[in-house]
């Protein structure tokens, strides 16, 4: 069990270590704080918003920022601050669910590629590389042209784009584990391939992949906002940040606060996750590197 | 060397082919009559017949696939549904704008990133070094469309310094350059960080090497060492970045072109997608995929060719 | 692409012009045409098809008016549109309700080698419209008889009051050179005019960027004010407004919200001109859908939607509510409707119909203002207990929704936001609601014998008062189906430099040849 011990940190010791490292790294602390804010908003949004983010109040439309409306109101008189807080829910749920699905598919395909016959491996790799060579947004536009724009399309695109990366990582790790003396030994003892994958390979792969996947959340959030901005994403009245930006762009002369407000949460989220992710990667680097 | 180049190019071509097959099968897999899907609302029976004919939709699938490849190999990407212009021509009209935008974006990134990287390497752990560390991580993740909108808001609307839309007057290079400043910055900002970090790392490595130490021992001034010896080698790894970057840059270009209403391949695809002008979408996508797939072997080969250390190992 | 197709011809013909001057009695200074000046007009969509038979609209219309001959032009008389003979004809008269005779001016030359503009060209151009995508513009055209080289008679099967405004004097009345078009594959063209003859010549098209028109030196009609016109392609209206404020274009359409802001204060040196739009916007309900079959439900929805709020939110308060489809200044314009915003009545109607927990899909084109409006509708209907899901669609799938030829969407279609445009004649706007349009453009899917009967009557009726009454009654029938919630006749607002006085056609498109300097 040498390898699995090396890859999976013993829980309590590592956690303490992690906490200490985190406390010493100001960038990581900043990242953690920003992420905590976003996650907090995402979870508790309905209870902390000052106004109903969906409540129309046309007489109050396009009010500039004030003490009553911190980020002003939009063209339907809705409180933009409340909508932005509510938007974190959409961003996170789309981010987490799509990455989750992509992880599941990616890991399965990666295991198949890594453990299966050589020709299948080659074929899958070519497929991954080809999907990978579609610039993300352009892939999104192509799919939207064919299937029509909707949340399903949006999620489909994100999953399609993210899956190859996870599959590749899983495959590499599987290949190295498959050829390790340890697994060879178990196999010679007659363990079924399914058992080897489920018990000996999978657990070693999942941990590091989770960390990598969590670092992908900001790019998925940005992608969701971007595609929604281009008009193919979450339908109204859902307060997606991309939609707030898009509505704001159409009123950029009349209500410049709308685009300013729409951009801030995107910046906070991407910065937060990236700062935190970078620091995490640095801390876990030796272990991650072994598998990635 | 030649073998290596062939291998890399071969892989790129294989990727292009697979992508085309995927695009082709996507069209086959979606429910509904492809001609109707491609033509959308204004499809007259006549247009439908024409597209069915043109794409050979009545032929057996393998024949269709062969025709599809045959046409692409001849450089024929089909015909625009409405204007009847060849898609190849349309793509070629738009591509230069995107390439110029990407080049200018990387120009911005280099203009800011390389000096920052050098400075951080020379003054390690200085305030600037730490600051660029933060900036580099930060700028990577900020979406280009947020940057683009903020730039418009501040420099065009509030200050009125820079033009908002379009690519500038044809033939007037100064005007075109002015129109390029903001879009290119929005595109390039994300790569400032990468670039400076890469330059910094490879600079540190190079500065430790023998010939630099020798130069230093001869008492050459530090800036000359950096400029004449270190930077030349340290800049090589940034070329790999280009290959990785081009996919991201093409994606960002979609937003930047849409927001600044600039002509280009990204805007071409967005507009065509809205109109469901499928031949144009397809042509645009194939071109970008080819660009991306080919950028990788080109940069690999460039590196191998430029760096004597890599060349030796081949 | 067109590369100075006219310059060579311009040289060859300068002698001919000199002689024509004497012949036509035009003063020399008019021959010299416009003095200097460049006009930059924003064009929303790039040109795709300039062929009058297959065009899409927008700036294509402006280019047809500026570069192609026609027998008549639309003119605004007070509040209403009428037609007048064009600069290309000696005379054009309606001899009787089914005969229109015309004589072209001599010496009008096509660019290229198509020779003179003749009565044969008129015959060819108008008759080919009957087989085109725009055949509906000539509902009763029989044929054109050529009497001599420059004269002919347009013969109608039955009288039709809007033959001029909808057909001959519209973009669909643009003439094309027979000789050149007959040589083209399918006898159609897209972005290259096979021959030009007009105040301007299209000299350059850079796809997705601009179209350039140059004043035609041979032009002998009303002189133009600008030597060169550039149509600059900016798809996004907001981007176009920003470009306008930065002085990069001289004329652009603006969003309603911007029109409201400009109404309070214009940027220095600019002006806002409102044009009564050619549009009519309504919310449609599918009368055959399970959830909407009960007329009381539809009437409840009519009463539950607060049009005033929609206009305030999505149109910046600059639009007026509509009470039918026909726009102001056109025969059949309706000024009141039989229902008004009344949520209590709506709730009562729903209760009477025994409907609760109703949830509907509301489909709209994915445009910012429509999506804004849809959200008001969503909130309004939530007030009376109807849940609405907004489904924004791109233009491709949206325009397929109600078409039986394009799949099964029409069966599940429930409620949608719709905007059509019409020529300044009620028949053009109302034709889409006939029985034969069910499954085509009558997405509401109803029919009514009285409506059909009135339609036939309206086409041949020539007495204005009687026509007015016919079309008012037709709109009343539409309203009584409960399938229509009238929204507005969208006003068009153009922002332009103070130094420019833009001219417009009946559809609110800019006509550069009648655009003047202030």
Short mmCIF file of C-alpha atoms in Angstrom, two decimals, chain A residues 21 69 107-108 110 133 143 145 155 160 182 188 247 253:
data_model
loop_
_atom_site.label_atom_id
_atom_site.label_comp_id
_atom_site.label_asym_id
_atom_site.label_seq_id
_atom_site.Cartn_x
_atom_site.Cartn_y
_atom_site.Cartn_z
CA UNK A 21 0.42 26.61 5.76
CA UNK A 69 -30.09 50.13 -3.10
CA UNK A 107 -12.91 9.22 -14.46
CA UNK A 108 -14.84 6.37 -16.05
CA UNK A 110 -9.98 7.57 -18.10
CA UNK A 133 -8.84 21.45 -29.63
CA UNK A 143 -23.65 23.14 -29.99
CA UNK A 145 -26.55 26.34 -33.18
CA UNK A 155 -24.35 22.30 -19.15
CA UNK A 160 -18.06 18.22 -22.93
CA UNK A 182 1.83 -3.80 -6.26
CA UNK A 188 -1.22 -12.41 -10.32
CA UNK A 247 -28.74 43.70 -19.48
CA UNK A 253 -25.02 54.87 -20.87
#
